[in-house]
PDB file of C-alpha atoms in Angstrom:
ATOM      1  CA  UNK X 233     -19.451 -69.675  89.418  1.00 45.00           C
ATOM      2  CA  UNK X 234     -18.644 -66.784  86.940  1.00 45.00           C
ATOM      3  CA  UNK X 235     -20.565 -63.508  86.946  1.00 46.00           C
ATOM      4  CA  UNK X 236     -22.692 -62.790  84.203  1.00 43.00           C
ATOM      5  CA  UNK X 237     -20.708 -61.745  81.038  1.00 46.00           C
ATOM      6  CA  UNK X 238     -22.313 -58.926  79.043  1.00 44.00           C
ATOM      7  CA  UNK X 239     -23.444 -61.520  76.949  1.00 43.00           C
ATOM      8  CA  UNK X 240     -25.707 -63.107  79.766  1.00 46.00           C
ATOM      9  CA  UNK X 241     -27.337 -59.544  80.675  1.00 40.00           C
ATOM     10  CA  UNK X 242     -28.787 -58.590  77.588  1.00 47.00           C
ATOM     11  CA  UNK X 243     -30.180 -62.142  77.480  1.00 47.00           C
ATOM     12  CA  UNK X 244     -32.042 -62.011  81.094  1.00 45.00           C
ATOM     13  CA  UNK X 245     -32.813 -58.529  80.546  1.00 38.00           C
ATOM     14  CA  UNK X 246     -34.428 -58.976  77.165  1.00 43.00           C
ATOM     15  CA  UNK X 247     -36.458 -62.094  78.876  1.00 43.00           C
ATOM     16  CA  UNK X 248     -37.625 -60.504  82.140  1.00 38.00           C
ATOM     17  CA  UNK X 249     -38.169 -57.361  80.597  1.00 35.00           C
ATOM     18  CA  UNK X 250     -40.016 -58.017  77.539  1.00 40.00           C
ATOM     19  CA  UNK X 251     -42.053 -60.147  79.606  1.00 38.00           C
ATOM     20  CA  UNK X 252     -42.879 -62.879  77.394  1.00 39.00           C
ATOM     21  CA  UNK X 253     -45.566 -65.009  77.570  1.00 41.00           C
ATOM     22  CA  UNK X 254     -46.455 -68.420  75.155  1.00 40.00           C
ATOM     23  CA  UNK X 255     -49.254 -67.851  73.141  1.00 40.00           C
ATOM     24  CA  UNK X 256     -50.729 -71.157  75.324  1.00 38.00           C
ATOM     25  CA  UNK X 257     -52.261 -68.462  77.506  1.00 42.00           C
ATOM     26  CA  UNK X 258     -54.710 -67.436  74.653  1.00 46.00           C
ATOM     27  CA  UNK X 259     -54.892 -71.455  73.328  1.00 57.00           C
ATOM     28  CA  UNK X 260     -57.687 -73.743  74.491  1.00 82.00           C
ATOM     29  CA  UNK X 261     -56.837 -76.225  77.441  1.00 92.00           C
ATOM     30  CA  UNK X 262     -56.881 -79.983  76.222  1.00 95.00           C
ATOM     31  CA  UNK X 263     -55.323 -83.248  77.621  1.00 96.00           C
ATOM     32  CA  UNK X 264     -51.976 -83.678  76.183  1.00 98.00           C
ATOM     33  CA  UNK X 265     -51.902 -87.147  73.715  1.00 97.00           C
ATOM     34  CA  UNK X 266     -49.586 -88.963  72.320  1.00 96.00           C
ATOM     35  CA  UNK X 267     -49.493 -90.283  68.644  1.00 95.00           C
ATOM     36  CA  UNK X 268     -51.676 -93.311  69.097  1.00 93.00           C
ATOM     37  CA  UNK X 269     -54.181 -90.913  70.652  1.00 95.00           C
ATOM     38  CA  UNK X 270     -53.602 -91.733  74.005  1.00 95.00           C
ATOM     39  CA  UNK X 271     -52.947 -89.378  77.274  1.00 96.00           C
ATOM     40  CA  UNK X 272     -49.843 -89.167  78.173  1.00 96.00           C
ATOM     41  CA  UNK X 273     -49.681 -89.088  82.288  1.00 93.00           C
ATOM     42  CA  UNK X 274     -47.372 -88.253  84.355  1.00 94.00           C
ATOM     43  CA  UNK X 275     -44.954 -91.423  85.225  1.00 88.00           C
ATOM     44  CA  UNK X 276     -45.076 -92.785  81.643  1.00 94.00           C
ATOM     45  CA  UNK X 277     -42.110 -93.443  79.867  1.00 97.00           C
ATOM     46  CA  UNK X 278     -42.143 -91.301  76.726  1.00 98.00           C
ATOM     47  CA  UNK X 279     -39.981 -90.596  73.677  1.00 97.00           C
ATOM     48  CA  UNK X 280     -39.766 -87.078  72.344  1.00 98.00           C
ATOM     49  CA  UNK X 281     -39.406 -87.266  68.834  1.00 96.00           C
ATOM     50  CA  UNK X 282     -39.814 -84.299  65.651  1.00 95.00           C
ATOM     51  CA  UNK X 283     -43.123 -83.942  64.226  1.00 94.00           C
ATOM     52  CA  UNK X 284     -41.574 -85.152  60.765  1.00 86.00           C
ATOM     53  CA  UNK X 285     -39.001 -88.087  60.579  1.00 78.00           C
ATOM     54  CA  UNK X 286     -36.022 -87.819  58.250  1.00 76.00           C
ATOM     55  CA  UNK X 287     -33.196 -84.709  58.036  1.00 79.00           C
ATOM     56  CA  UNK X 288     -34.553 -83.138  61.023  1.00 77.00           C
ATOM     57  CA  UNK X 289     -33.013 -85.869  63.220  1.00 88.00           C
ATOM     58  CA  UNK X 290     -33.976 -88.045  65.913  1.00 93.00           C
ATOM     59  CA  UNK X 291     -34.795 -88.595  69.533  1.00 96.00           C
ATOM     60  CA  UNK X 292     -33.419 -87.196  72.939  1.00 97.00           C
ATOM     61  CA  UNK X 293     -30.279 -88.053  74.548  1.00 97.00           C
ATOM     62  CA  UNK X 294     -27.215 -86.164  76.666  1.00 97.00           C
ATOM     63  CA  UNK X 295     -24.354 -85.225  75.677  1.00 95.00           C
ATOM     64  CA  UNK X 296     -20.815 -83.432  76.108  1.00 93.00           C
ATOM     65  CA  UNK X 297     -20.571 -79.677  75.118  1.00 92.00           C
ATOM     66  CA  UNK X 298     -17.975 -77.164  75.341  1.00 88.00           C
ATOM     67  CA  UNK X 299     -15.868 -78.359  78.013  1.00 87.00           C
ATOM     68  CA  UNK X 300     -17.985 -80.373  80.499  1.00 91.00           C
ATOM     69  CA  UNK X 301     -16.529 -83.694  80.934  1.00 90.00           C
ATOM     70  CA  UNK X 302     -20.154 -84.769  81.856  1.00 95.00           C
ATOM     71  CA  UNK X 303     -23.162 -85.345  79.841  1.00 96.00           C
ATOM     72  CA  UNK X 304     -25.622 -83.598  81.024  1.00 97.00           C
ATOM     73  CA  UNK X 305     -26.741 -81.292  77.676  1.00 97.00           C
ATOM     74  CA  UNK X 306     -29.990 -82.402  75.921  1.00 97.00           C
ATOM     75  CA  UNK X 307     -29.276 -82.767  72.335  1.00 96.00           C
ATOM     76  CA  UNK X 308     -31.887 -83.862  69.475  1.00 95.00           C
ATOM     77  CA  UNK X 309     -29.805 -86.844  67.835  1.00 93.00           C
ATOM     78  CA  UNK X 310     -28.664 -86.232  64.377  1.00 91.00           C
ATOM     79  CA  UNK X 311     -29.436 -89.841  63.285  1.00 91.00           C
ATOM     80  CA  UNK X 312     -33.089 -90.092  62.353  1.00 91.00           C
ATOM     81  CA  UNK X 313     -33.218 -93.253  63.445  1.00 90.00           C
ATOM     82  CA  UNK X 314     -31.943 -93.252  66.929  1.00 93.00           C
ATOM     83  CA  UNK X 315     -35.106 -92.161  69.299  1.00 94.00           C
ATOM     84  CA  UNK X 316     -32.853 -91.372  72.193  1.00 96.00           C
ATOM     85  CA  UNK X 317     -33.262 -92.053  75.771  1.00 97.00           C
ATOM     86  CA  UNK X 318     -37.490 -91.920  77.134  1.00 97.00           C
ATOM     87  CA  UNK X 319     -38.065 -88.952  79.297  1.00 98.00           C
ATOM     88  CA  UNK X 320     -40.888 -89.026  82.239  1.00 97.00           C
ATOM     89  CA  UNK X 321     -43.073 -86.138  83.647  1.00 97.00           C
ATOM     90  CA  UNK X 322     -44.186 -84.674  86.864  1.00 95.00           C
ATOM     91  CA  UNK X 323     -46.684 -82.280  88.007  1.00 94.00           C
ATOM     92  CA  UNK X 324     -45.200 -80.411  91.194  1.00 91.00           C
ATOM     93  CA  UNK X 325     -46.516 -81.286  94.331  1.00 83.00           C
ATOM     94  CA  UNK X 326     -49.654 -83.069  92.283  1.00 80.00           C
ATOM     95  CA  UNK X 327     -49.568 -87.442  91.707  1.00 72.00           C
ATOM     96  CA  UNK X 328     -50.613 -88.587  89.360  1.00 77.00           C
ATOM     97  CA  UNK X 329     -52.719 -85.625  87.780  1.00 82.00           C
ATOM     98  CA  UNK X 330     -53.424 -85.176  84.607  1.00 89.00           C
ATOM     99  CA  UNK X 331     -51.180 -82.959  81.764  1.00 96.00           C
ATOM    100  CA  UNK X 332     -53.263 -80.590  79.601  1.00 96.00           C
ATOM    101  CA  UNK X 333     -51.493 -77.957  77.697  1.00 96.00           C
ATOM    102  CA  UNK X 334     -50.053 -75.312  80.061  1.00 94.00           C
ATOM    103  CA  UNK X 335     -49.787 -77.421  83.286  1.00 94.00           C
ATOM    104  CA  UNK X 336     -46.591 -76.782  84.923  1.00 95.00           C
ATOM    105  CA  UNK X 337     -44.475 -79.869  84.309  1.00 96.00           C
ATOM    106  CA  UNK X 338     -40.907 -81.394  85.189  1.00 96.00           C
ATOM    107  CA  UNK X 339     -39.088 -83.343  83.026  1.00 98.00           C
ATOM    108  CA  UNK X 340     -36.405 -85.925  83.256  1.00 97.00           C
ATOM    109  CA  UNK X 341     -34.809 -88.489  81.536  1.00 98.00           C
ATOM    110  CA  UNK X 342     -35.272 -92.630  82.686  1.00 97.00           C
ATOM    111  CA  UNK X 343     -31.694 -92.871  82.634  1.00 95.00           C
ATOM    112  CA  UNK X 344     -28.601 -90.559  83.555  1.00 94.00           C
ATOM    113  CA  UNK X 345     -24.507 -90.629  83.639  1.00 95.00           C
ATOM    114  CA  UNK X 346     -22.724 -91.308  87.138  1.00 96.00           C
ATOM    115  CA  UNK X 347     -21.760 -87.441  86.930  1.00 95.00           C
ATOM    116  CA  UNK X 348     -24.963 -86.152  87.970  1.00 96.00           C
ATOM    117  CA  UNK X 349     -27.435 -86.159  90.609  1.00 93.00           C
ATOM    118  CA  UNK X 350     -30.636 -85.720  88.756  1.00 96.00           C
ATOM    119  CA  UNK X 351     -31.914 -86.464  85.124  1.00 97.00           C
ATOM    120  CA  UNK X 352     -34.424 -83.810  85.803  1.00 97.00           C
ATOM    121  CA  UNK X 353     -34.338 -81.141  82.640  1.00 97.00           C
ATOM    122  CA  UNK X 354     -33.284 -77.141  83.855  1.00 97.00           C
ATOM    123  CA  UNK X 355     -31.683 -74.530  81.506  1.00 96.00           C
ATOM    124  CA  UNK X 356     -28.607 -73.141  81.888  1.00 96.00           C
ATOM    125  CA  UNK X 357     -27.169 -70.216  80.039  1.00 95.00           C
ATOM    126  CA  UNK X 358     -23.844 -70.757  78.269  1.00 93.00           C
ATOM    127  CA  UNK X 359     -22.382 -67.513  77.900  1.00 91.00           C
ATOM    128  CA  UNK X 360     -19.936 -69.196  75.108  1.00 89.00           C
ATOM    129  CA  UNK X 361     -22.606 -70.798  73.055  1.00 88.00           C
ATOM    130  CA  UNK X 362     -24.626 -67.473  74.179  1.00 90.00           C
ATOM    131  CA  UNK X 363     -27.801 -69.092  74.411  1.00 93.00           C
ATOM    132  CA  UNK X 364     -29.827 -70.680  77.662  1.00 95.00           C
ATOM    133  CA  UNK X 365     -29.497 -74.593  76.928  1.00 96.00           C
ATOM    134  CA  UNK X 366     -31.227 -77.508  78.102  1.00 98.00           C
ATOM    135  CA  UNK X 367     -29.651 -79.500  80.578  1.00 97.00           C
ATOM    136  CA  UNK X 368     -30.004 -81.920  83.503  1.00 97.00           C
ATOM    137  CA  UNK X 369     -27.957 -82.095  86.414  1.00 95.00           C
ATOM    138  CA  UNK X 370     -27.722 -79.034  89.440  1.00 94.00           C
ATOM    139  CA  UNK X 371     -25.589 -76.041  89.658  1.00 93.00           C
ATOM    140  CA  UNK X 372     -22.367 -78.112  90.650  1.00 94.00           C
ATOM    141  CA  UNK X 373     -22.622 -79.550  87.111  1.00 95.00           C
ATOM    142  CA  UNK X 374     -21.994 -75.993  85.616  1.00 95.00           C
ATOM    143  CA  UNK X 375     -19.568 -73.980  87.565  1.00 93.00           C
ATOM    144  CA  UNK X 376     -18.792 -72.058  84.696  1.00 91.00           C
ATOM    145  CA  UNK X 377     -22.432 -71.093  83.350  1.00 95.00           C
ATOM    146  CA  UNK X 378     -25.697 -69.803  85.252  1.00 95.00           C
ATOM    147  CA  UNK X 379     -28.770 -72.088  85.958  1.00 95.00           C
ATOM    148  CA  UNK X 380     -32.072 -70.778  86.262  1.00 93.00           C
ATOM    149  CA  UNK X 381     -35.164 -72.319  88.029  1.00 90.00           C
ATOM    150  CA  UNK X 382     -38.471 -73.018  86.563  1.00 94.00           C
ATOM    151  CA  UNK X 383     -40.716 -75.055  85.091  1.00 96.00           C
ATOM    152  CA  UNK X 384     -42.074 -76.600  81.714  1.00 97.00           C
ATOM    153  CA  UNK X 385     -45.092 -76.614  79.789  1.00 97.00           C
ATOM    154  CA  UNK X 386     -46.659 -78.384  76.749  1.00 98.00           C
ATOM    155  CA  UNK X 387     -48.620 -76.476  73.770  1.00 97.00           C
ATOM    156  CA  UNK X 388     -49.613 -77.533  71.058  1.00 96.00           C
ATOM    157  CA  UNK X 389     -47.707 -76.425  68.054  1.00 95.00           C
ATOM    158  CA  UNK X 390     -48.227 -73.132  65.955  1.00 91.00           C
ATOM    159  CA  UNK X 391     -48.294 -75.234  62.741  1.00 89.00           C
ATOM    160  CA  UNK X 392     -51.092 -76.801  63.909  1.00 87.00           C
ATOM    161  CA  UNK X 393     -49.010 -80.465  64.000  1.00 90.00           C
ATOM    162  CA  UNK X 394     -47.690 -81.610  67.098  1.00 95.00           C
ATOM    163  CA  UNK X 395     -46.951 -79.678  70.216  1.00 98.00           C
ATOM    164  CA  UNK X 396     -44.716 -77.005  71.346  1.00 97.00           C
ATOM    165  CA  UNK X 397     -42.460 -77.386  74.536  1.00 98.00           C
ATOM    166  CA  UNK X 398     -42.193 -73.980  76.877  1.00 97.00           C
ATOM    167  CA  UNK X 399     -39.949 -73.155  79.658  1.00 97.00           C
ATOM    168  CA  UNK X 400     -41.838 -70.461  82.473  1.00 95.00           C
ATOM    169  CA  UNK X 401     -38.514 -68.861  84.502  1.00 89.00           C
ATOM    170  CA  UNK X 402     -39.892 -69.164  88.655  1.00 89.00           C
ATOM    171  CA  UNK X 403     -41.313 -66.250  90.076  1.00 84.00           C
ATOM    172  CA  UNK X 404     -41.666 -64.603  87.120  1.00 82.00           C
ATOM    173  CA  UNK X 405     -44.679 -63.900  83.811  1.00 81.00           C
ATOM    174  CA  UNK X 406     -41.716 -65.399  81.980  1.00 81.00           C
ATOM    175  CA  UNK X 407     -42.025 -67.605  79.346  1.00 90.00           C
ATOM    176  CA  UNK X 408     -40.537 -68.610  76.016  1.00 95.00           C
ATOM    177  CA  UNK X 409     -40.633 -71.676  73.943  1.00 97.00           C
ATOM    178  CA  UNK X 410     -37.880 -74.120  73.650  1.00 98.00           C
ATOM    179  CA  UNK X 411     -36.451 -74.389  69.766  1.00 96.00           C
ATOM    180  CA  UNK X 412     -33.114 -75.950  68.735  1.00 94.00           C
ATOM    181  CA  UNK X 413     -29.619 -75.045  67.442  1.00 90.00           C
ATOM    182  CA  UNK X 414     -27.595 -76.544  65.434  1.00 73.00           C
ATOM    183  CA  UNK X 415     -24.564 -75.399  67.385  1.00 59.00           C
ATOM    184  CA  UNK X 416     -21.437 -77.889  66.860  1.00 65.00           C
ATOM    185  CA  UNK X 417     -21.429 -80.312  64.395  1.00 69.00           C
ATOM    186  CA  UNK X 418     -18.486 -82.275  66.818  1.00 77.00           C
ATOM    187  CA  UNK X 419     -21.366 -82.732  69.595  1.00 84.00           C
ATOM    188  CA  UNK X 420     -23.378 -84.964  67.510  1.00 83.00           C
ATOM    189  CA  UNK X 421     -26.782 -83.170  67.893  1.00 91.00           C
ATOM    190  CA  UNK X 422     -28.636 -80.323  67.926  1.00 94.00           C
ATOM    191  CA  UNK X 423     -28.849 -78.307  71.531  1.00 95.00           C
ATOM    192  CA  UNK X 424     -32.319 -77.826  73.375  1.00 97.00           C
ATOM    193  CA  UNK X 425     -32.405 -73.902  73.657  1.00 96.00           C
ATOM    194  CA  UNK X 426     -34.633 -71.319  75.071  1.00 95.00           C
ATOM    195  CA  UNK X 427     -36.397 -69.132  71.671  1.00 93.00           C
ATOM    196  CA  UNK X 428     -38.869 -66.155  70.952  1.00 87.00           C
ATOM    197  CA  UNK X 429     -38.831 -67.550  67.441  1.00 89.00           C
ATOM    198  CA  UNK X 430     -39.094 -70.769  66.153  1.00 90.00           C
ATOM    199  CA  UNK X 431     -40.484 -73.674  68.507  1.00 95.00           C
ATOM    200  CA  UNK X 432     -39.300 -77.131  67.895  1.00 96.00           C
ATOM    201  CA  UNK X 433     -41.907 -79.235  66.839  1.00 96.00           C
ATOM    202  CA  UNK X 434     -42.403 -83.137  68.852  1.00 97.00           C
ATOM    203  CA  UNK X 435     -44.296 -85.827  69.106  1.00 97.00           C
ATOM    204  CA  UNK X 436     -44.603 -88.395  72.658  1.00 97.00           C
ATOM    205  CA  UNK X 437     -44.046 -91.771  71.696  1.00 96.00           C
ATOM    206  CA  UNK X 438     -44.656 -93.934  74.494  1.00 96.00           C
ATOM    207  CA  UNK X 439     -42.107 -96.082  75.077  1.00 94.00           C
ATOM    208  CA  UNK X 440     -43.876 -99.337  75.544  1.00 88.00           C
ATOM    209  CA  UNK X 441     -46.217 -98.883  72.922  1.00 80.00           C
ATOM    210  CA  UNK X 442     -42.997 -98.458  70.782  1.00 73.00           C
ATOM    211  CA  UNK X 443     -41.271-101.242  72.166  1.00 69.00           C
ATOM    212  CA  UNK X 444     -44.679-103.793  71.724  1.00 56.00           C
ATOM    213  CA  UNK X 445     -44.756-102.689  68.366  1.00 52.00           C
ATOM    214  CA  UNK X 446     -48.111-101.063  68.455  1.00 47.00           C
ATOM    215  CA  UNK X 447     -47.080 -97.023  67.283  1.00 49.00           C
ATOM    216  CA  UNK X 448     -48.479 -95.563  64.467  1.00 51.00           C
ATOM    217  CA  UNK X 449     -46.346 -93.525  62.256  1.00 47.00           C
ATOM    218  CA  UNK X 450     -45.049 -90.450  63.485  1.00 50.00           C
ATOM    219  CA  UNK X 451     -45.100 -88.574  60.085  1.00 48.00           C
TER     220      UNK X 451
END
């Protein structure tokens, strides 16, 4: 594993310094829902979709970036009309719980390539693409880049439409929301990415509602 370029330190200084928090800390606590009104709990199968349908893309799913031969990147599908792959959540330590908005959460996807271990979400910072990306995998899937431990959280969103996911670095008052890049237009989608600025706005789409038929529209 590489040292941190002087890329990386100005990153992880700026976020442990600055101390960041998500404006969930000021927000009132509610159950999270999905879009036919329903809790979502942890062990459901769920699709994470944009707030609005149409240019902004699609669904969830992994894929190859820079020069991993493994797909273990979480990119928002360019396609509007692919929903990607269903993700489930955990509450550490807790089963089943219930997920309000700030409850420490794990994520990971109900399906996963032969390359890696886990389909469980972490970020990693890719000191190319200087940003800290969504991924899935361990350390042994990025020799090249830095992984960080922590956990993530649902808010709702800023707009006031949909909700807001947030990444809190472990053992820290750390956290930031998670936004998107457009990045390379060869990788198909848009990379998962840790922000102080923009947060990407989603929906949960359960995935057997979806598949019965019974969703209402998402936007």
């Amino acid at each position: 594993m590489k040292h941190f370029s002087s890329i990386i330190f100005p990153f992880l200084i700026f976020v442990f310094i600055t101390k960041f928090s998500l404006t969930f800390s000021i927000n009132f606590v509610e159950q999270v829902l999905d879009v036919n009104g329903n809790p979502i709990f942890p062990g459901g199968k769920y699709y994470i979709l944009p707030t609005i349908r149409g240019p902004s893309g699609g669904g969830l799913r992994l894929g190859k970036t820079g020069n991993s031969e493994c797909e273990v990147t979480v990119l928002q599908d360019h396609n509007e009309v692919n929903n990607g792959v269903p993700v489930k959540f955990s509450i550490p330590e807790i089963s089943p719980g219930i997920i309000f908005t700030g409850t420490p959460i794990e994520i990971e996807f109900t399906e996963k390539p032969n390359c890696a271990e886990s389909s469980k979400w972490l970020l990693f910072v890719d000191d190319v693409f200087q940003k800290a990306c969504v991924g899935i995998g361990g350390p042994e899937n990025y020799p090249d880049f830095k992984t960080l431990s922590g956990t993530f959280n649902i808010e709702k969103h800023e707009s006031g439409f949909g909700y807001r996911l947030g990444y809190c670095v472990k053992d820290s008052p750390t956290c930031l929301d998670i936004g998107r890049s457009d990045g390379n237009e060869d990788e198909g989608g848009s990379r998962l990415i840790l922000t102080h600025q923009i947060a990407y706005a989603v929906v949960f789409v359960d995935a057997a509602s979806y598949e019965g038929g019974s969703i209402k529209s998402v936007a």
